[in-house]
CSV table of C-alpha atoms and ligand atoms in Angstrom, one decimal:
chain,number,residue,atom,x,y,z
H,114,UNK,CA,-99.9,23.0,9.6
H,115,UNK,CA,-98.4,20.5,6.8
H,116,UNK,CA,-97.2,17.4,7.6
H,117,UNK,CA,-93.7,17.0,9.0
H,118,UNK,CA,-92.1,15.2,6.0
H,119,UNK,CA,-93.1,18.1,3.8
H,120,UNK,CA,-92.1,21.0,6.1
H,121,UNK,CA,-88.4,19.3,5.9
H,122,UNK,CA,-88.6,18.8,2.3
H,123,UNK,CA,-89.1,22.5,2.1
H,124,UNK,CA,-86.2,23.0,5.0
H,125,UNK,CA,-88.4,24.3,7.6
H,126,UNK,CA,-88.2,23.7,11.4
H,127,UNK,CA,-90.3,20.8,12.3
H,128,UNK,CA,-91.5,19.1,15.6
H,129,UNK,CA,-89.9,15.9,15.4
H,130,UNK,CA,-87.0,14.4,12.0
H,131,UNK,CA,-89.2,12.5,9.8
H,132,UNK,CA,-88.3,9.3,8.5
H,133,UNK,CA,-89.7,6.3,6.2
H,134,UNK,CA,-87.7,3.7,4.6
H,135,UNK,CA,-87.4,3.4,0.7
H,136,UNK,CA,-88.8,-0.2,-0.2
H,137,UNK,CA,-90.4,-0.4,3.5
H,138,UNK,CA,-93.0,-2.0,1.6
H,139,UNK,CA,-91.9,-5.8,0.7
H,140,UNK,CA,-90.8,-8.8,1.9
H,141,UNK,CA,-89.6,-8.2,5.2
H,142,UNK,CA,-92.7,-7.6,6.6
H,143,UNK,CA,-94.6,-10.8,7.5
H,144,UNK,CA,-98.1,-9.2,6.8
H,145,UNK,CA,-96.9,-8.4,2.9
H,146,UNK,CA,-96.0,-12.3,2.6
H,147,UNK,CA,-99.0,-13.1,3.9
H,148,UNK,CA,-100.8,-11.4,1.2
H,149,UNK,CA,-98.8,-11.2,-1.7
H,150,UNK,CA,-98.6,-14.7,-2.1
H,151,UNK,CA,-96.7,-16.3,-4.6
H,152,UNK,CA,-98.1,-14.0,-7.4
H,153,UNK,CA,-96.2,-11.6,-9.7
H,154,UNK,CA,-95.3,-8.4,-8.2
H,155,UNK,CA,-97.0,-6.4,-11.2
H,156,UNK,CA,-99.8,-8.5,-10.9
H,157,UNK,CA,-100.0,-7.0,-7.5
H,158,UNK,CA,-99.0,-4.0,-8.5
H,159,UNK,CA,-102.4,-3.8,-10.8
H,160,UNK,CA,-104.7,-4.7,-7.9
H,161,UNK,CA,-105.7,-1.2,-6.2
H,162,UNK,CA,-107.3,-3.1,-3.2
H,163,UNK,CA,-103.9,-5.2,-3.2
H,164,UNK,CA,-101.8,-2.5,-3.5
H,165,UNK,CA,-103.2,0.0,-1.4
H,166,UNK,CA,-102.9,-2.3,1.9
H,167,UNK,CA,-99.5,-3.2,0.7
H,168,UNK,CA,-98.6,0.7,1.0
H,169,UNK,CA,-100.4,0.8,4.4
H,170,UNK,CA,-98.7,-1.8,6.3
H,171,UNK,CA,-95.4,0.0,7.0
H,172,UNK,CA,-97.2,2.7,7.8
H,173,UNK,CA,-99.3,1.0,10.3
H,174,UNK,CA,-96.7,-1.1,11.4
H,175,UNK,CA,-93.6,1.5,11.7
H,176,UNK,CA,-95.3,5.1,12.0
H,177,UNK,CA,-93.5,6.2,9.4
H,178,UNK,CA,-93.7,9.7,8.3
H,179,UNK,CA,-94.7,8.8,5.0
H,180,UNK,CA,-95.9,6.5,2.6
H,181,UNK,CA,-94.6,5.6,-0.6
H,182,UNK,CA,-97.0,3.7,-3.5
H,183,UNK,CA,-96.4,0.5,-4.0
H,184,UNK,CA,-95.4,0.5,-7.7
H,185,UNK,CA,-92.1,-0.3,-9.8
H,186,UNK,CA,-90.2,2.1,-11.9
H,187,UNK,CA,-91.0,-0.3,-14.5
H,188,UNK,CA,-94.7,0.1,-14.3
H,189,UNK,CA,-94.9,2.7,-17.0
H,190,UNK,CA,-93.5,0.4,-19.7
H,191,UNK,CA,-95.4,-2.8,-18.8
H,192,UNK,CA,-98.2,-0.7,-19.2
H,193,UNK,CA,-97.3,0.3,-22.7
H,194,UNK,CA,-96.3,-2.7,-23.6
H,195,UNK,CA,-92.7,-2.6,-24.0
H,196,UNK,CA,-92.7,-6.6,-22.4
H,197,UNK,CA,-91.4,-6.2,-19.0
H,198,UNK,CA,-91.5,-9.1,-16.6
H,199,UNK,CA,-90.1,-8.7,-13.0
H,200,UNK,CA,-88.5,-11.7,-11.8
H,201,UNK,CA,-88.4,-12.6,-7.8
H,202,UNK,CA,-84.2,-12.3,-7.0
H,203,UNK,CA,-83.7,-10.8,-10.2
H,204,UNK,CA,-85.7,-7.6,-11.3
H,205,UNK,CA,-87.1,-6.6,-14.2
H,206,UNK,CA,-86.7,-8.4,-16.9
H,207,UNK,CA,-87.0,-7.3,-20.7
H,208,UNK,CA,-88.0,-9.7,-23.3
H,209,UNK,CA,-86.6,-7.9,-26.0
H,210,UNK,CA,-84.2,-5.5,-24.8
H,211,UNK,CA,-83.9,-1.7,-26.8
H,212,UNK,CA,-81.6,-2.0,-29.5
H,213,UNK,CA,-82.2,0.6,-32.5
H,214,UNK,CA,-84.2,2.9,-34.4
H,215,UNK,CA,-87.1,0.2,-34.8
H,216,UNK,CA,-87.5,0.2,-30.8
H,217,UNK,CA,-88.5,3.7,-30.3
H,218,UNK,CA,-92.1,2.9,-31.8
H,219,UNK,CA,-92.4,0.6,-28.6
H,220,UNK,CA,-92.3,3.9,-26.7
H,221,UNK,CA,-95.2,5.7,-27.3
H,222,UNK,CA,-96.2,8.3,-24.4
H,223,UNK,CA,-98.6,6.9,-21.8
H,224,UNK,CA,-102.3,7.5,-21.5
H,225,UNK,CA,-104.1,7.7,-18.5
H,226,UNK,CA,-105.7,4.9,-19.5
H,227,UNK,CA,-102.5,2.3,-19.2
H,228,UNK,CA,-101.8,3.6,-15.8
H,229,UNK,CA,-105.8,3.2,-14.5
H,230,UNK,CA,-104.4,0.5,-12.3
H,231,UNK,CA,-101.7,3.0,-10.4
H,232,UNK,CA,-104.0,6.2,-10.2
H,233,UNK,CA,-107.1,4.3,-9.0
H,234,UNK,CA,-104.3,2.9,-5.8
H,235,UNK,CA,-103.5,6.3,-5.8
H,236,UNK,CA,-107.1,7.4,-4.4
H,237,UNK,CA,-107.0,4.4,-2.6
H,238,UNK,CA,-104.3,5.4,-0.8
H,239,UNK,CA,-104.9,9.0,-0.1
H,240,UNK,CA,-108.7,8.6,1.0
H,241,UNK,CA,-107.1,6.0,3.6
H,242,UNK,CA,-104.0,8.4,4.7
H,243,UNK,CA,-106.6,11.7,5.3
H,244,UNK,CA,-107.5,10.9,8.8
H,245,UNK,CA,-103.7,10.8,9.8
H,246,UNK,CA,-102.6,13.1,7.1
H,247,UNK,CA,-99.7,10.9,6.0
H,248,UNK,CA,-98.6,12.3,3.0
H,249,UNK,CA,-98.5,9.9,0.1
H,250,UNK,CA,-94.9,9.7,-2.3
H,251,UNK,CA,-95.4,9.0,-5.6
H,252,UNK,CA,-91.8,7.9,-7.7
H,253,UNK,CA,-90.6,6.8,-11.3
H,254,UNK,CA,-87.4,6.0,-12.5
H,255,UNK,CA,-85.2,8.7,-13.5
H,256,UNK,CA,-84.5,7.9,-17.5
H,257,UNK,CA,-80.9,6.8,-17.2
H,258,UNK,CA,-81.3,4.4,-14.8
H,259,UNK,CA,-84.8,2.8,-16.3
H,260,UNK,CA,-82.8,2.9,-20.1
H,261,UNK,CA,-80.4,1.0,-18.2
H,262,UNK,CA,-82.8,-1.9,-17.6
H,263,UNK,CA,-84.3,-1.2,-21.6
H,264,UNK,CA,-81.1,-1.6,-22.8
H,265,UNK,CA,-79.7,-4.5,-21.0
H,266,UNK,CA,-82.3,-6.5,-20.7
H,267,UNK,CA,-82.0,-7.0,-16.8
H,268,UNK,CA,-79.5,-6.0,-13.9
H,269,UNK,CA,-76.2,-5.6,-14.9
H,270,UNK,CA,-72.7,-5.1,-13.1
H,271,UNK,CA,-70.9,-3.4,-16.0
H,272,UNK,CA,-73.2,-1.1,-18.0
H,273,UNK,CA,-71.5,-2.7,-20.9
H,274,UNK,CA,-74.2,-2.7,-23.5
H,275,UNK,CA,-75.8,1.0,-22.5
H,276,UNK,CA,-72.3,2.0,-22.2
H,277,UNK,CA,-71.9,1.0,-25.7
H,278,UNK,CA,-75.2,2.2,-27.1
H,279,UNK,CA,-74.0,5.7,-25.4
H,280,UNK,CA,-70.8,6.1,-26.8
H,281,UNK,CA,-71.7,4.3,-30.0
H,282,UNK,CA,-74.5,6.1,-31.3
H,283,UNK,CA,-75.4,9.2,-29.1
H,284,UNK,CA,-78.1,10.7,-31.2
H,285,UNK,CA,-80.3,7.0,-30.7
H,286,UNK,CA,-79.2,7.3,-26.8
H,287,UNK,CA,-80.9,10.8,-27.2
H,288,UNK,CA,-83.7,9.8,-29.2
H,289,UNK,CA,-84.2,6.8,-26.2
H,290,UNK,CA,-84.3,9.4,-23.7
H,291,UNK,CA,-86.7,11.7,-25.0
H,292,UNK,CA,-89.1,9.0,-24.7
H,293,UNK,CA,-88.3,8.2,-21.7
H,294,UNK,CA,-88.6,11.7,-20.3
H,295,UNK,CA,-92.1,12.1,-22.1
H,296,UNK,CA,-93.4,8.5,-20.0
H,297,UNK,CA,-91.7,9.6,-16.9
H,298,UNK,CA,-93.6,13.4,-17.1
H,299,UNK,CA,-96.4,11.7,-17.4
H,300,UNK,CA,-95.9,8.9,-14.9
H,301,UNK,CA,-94.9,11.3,-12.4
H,302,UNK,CA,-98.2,13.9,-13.0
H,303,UNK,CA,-101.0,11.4,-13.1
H,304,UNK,CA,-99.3,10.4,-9.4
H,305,UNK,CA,-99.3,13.9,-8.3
H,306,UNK,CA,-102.7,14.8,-9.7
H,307,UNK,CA,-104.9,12.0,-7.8
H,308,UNK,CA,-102.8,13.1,-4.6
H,309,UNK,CA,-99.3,12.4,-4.0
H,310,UNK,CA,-97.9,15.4,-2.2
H,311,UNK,CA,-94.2,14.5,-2.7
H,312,UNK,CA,-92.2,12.6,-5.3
H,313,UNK,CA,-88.9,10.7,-5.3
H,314,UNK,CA,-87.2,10.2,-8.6
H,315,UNK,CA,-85.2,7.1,-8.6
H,316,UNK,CA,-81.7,7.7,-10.6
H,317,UNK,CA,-80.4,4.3,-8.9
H,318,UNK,CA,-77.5,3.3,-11.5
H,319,UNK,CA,-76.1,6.8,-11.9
H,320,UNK,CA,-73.6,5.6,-10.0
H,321,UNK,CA,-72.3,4.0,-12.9
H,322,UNK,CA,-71.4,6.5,-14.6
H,323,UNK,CA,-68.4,9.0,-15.0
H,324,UNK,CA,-69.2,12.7,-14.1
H,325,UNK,CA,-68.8,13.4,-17.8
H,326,UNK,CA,-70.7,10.9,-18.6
H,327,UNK,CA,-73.4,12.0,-15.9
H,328,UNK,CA,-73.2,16.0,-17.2
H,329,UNK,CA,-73.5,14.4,-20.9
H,330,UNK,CA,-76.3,11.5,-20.6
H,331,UNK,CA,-78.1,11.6,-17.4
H,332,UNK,CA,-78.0,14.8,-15.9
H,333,UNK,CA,-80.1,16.6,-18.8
H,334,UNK,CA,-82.9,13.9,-18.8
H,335,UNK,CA,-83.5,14.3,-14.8
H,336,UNK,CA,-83.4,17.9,-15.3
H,337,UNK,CA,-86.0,17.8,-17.8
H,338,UNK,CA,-88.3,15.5,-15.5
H,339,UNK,CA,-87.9,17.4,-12.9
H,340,UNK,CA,-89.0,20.9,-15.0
H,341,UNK,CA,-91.6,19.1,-16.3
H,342,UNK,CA,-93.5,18.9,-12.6
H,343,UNK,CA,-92.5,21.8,-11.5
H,344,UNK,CA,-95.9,23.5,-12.1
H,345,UNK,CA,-97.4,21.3,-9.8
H,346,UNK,CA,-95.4,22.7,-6.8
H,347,UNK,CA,-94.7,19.2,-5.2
H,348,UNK,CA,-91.3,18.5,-3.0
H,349,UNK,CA,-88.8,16.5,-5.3
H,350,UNK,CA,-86.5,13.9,-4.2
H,351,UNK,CA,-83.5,12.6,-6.3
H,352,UNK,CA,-81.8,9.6,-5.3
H,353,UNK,CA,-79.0,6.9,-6.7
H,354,UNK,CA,-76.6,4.6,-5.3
H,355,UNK,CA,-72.6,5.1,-4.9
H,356,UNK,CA,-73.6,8.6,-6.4
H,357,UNK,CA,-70.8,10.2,-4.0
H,358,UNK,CA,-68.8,11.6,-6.8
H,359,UNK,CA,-71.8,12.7,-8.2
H,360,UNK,CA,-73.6,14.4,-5.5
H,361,UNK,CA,-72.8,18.2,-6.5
H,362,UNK,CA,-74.1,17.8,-10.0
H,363,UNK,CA,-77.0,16.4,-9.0
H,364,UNK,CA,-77.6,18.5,-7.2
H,365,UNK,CA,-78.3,20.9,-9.6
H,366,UNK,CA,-80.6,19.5,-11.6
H,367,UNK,CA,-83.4,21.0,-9.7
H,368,UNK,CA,-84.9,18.4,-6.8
H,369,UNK,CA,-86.1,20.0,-3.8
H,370,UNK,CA,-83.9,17.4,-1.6
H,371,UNK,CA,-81.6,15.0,-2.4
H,372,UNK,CA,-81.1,11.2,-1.4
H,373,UNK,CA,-77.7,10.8,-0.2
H,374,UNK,CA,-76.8,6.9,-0.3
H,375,UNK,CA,-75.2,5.0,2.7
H,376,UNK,CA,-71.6,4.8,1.4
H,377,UNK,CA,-71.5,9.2,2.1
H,378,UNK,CA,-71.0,10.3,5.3
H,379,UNK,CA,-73.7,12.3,5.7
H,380,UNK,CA,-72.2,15.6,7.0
H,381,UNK,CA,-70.1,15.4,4.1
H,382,UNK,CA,-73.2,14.8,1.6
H,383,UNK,CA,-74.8,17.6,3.4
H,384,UNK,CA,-71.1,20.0,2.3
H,385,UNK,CA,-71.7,17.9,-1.3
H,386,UNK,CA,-75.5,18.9,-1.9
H,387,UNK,CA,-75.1,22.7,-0.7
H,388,UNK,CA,-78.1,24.9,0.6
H,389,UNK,CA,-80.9,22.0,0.0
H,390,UNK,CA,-82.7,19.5,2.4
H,391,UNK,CA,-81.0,16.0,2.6
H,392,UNK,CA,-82.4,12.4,2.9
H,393,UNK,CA,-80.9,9.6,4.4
H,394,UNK,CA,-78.6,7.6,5.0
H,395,UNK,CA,-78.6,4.6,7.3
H,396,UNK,CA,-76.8,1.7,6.0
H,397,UNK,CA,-79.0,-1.1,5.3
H,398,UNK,CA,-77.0,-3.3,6.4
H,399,UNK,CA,-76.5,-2.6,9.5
H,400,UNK,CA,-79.9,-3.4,10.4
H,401,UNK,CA,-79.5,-7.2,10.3
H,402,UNK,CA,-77.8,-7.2,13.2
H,403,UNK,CA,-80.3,-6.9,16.1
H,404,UNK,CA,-82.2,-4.1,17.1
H,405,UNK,CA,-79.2,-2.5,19.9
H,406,UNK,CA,-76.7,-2.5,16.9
H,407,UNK,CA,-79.6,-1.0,14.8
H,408,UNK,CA,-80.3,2.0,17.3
H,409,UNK,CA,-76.9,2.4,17.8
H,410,UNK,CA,-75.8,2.6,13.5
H,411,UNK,CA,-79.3,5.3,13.6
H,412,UNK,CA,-77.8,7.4,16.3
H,413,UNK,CA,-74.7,7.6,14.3
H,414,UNK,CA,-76.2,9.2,11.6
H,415,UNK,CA,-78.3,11.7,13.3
H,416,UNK,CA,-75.3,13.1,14.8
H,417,UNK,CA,-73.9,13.1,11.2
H,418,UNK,CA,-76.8,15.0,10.5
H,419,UNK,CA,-76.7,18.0,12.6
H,420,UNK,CA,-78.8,20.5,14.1
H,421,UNK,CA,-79.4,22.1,10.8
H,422,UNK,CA,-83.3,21.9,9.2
H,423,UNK,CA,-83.9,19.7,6.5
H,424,UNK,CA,-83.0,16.1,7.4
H,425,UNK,CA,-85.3,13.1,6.4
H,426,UNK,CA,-84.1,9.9,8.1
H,427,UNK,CA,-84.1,7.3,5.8
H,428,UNK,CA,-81.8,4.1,4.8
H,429,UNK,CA,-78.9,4.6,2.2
H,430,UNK,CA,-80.9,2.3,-0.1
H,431,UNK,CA,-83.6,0.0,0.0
H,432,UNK,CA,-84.7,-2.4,3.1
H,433,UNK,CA,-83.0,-5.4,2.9
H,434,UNK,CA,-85.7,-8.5,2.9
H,435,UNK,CA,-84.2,-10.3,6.0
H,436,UNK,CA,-84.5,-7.1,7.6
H,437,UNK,CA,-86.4,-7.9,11.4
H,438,UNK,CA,-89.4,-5.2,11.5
H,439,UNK,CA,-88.2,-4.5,14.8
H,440,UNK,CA,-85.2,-3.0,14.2
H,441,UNK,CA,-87.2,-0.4,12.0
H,442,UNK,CA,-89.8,-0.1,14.8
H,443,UNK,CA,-86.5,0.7,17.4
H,444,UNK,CA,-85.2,2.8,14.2
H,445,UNK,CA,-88.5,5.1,14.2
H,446,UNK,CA,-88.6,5.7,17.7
H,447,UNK,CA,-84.8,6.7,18.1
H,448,UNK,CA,-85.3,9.3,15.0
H,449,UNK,CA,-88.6,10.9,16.5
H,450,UNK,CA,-87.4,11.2,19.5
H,451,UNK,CA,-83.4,11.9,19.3
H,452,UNK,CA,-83.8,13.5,16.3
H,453,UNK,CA,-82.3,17.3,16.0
H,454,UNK,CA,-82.1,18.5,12.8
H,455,UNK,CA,-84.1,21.6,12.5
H,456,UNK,CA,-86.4,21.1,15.9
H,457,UNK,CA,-87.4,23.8,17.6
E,78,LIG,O1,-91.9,0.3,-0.4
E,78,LIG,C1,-91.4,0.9,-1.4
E,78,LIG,O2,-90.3,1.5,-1.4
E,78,LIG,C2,-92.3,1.0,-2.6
E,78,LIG,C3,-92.1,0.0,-3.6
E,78,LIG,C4,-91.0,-0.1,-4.6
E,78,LIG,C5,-90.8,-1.2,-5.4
E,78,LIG,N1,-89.8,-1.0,-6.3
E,78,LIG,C6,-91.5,-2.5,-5.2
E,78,LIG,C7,-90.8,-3.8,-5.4
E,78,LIG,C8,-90.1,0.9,-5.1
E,78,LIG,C9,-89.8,2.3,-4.6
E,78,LIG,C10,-89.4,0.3,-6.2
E,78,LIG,C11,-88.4,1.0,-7.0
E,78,LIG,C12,-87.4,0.2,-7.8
E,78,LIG,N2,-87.6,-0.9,-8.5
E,78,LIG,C13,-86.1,0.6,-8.0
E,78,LIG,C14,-85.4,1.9,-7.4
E,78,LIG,C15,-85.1,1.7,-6.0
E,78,LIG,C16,-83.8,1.0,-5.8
E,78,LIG,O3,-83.8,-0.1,-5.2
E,78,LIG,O4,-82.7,1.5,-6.2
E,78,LIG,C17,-85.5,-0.3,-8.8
E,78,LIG,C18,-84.0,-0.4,-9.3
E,78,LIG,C19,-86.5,-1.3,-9.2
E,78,LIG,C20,-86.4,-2.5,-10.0
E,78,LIG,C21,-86.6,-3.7,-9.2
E,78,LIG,N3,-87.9,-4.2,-8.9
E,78,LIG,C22,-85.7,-4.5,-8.5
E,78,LIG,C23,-84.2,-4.3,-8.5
E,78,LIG,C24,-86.4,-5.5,-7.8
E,78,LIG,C25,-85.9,-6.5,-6.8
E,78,LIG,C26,-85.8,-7.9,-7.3
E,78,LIG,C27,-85.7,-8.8,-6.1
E,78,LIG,O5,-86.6,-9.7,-6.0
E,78,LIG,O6,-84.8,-8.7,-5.2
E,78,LIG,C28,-87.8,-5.3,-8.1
E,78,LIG,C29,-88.9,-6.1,-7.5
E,78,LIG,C30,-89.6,-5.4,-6.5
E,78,LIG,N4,-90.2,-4.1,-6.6
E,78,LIG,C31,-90.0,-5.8,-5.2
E,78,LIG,C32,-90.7,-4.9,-4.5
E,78,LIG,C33,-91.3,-4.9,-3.1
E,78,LIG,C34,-89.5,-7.2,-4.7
E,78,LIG,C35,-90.5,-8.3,-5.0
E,78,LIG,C36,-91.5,-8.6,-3.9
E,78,LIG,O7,-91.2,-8.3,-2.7
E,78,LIG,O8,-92.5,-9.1,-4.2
C-alpha cells in the first residue's frame, strides 16, 4: 500500500492524518546547528552528504509523515548564475536585481548539470527513506513569488518595484515569467525523476496581490508549471501566505491539494478550495508557547478539519526558529492519533 501522505494527497481513506511541517528542517532543531555551522545555507545546500542528514533529522526526530529536500527556491538561479546570496535574518539576496530586456539573457533554462548538487541529495535521500518508505517532497518557487525576490532585490513589504514592473511594462513581466516557468519545469522534473514522489510549489507572496492581479500575473505561470509535471503523475501541492482571498482561484490552477495558510479557518478553506485534498494549517505561532498550549492550538485545527478524507496536518507557514522540538514531537503524536479526517 502507498504511503499515508500520498493516499491523502490523492483523498483516499488513510490509517492515521499525516503531517510534516514546512521548513521542519532549520534552526530549531539543535542537531541542524550543530552541523550547519556558521556556513552559508547554499553552501550547504550544495553538500549532498550535508544536505541529506539535514532532510533526515526532522524525520528522525518528529516521525513525520514526510520529508521535504533541504533546498531553497532560489537554488535554481544561483545555480545559473543569476548572483543570489541568501543572507541569515534576511533571505535571498540579489546582487543585481532584474530590471529590463538585458536581464532575460541571465535566465537561460537549467541543465542538469547546474542542479548535480540537488539531484545527487536527491538519491541520497531516497536510498535512506526506502527502508521506512517516507516519501520524499521535492519544491520550487512558484514564478510570481521567486520574480518577486528577482525584481526587488530582497524581501519586501510593499511589492512596490514588481508592482511597478507589472503594471509598467506587462509584455517584459511576461517575457520574465516565461523564463521563470521554463527553470521552474525543469527544477521541479529533475526532483521528481531521481525520486521525489510529491511536490509542493511555493507561491508564498501571492498574497500580495489583487485577485485581478493574481488571474492576470500569477495564476497563468503556476498553471503552466503545474501542466508542465503533470506527465509525471506526482501529487501537487500549492501553497502562499494570506492567500484567503485567493484560495478559489488557486484553486484552479490544477494542484492536487492545496496549502491553506494559518490566518483561514480551515473548515472555511476546506468550502474555499472545493472537492480537493487540503494541507494545513496550525498557526506557527502558537507553538512558542509550551507544549500543552501547542496540543491544545493542534486539536483545534483537527476539529476544523473534519471527518472528511484529505487532510494533511501541517503549520500555516513555516516553523518558526525558536520553535521547542517538543512541541512538534507533542504536535505529531496528537495528529496520528486524534486525527479523523478520512480514517477508517
Ligand atoms: O525544511 C524545509 O522546509 C526545507 C527547506 C526550505 C528552505 N527554504 C531552507 C531554508 C524550504 C522549503 C524553503 C523555501 C523557501 N525559501 C521559501 C518558501 C517558503 C516560505 O517560507 O514561504 C522562501 C520564501 C524562501 C526564501 C528564504 N530562504 C527565506 C525567506 C529565508 C529565511 C531567512 C532567515 O534567515 O530567516 C531563507 C533561508 C533559509 N532557507 C533557511 C532555511 C532552513 C534559514 C537559514 C538557516 O537556517 O540556515
Amino acid at each position: 500500500m502507498e504511503p499515508v501522505f500520498l493516499r491523502a494527497c490523492r483523498g483516499e481513506n488513510v490509517d492515521h492524518v499525516p503531517v510534516w511541517f514546512m521548513r521542519q528542517a532549520g534552526r530549531s532543531l539543535p542537531e541542524y546547528r550543530a552541523l550547519r555551522g556558521t556556513g552559508s545555507i547554499l553552501e550547504a545546500i550544495a553538500d549532498p552528504a550535508m544536505a541529506c542528514e539535514v532532510t533526515l533529522q526532522p524525520v528522525r526526530r518528529y516521525g513525520v509523515d514526510a520529508a521535504i529536500l533541504f533546498s531553497d527556491i532560489v537554488v535554481p538561479y544561483h545555480a545559473i548564475g543569476f548572483g543570489v546570496d541568501v543572507v541569515p535574518g534576511r533571505g535571498p539576496v540579489i546582487a543585481h536585481p532584474f530590471a529590463g530586456r538585458a536581464d532575460l539573457e541571465r535566465l537561460r533554462d537549467l541543465t542538469d548539470a547546474d542542479i548535480a548538487h540537488v539531484t545527487a541529495t536527491v538519491d541520497l535521500v531516497v536510498g535512506e527513506l526506502k527502508a521506512s518508505a517516507t516519501p520524499l517532497i521535492g519544491f520550487a518557487g512558484a514564478p510570481f513569488t521567486v520574480a518577486s525576490y528577482l525584481v526587488e532585490g530582497a524581501a519586501t513589504r510593499d511589492f512596490a518595484v514588481i508592482k511597478g514592473l507589472m503594471h509598467r511594462d506587462p509584455a517584459l513581466f511576461d517575457l520574465l515569467i516565461d523564463r521563470l516557468v521554463a527553470i521552474t519545469v525543469s527544477f521541479l522534473r529533475a526532483q521528481i525523476a531521481h525520486g521525489a514522489q510529491a511536490v509542493q510549489l511555493f507561491d508564498s507572496w501571492a498574497g500580495a496581490l489583487t485577485r485581478d492581479e493574481y488571474r492576470r500575473f500569477a495564476l497563468p505561470a503556476t498553471e503552466r508549471v503545474l501542466a508542465g509535471i503533470a506527465d509525471l503523475h506526482v501529487p501537487t501541492i500549492l501553497f502562499g501566505v494570506g492567500t484567503g482571498e485567493l484560495l478559489d482561484l488557486m484553486s484552479g490552477a490544477g494542484s492536487s491539494v492545496m496549502g491553506i495558510d494559518w490566518h483561514v479557518d480551515l473548515d472555511d478553506g476546506r468550502r474555499r478550495v472545493g472537492a480537493k485534498p487540503v494541507q494545513g494549517n496550525l498557526d506557527p505561532a502558537r507553538c512558542l508557547s509550551g507544549v500543552e498550549l501547542g496540543v491544545e492550538a493542534a486539536r483545534e485545527v483537527l476539529v476544523r478539519a473534519g471527518r472528511e478524507a484529505g487532510h494533511i496536518f501541517n503549520l500555516g507557514h513555516g516553523v518558526l526558529p525558536t520553535t521547542d522540538p517538543a512541541v512538534l514531537e507533542a504536535v505529531v503524536r496528537v495528529v496520528h492519533d486524534e486525527g479523523r479526517a478520512g480514517v477508517r
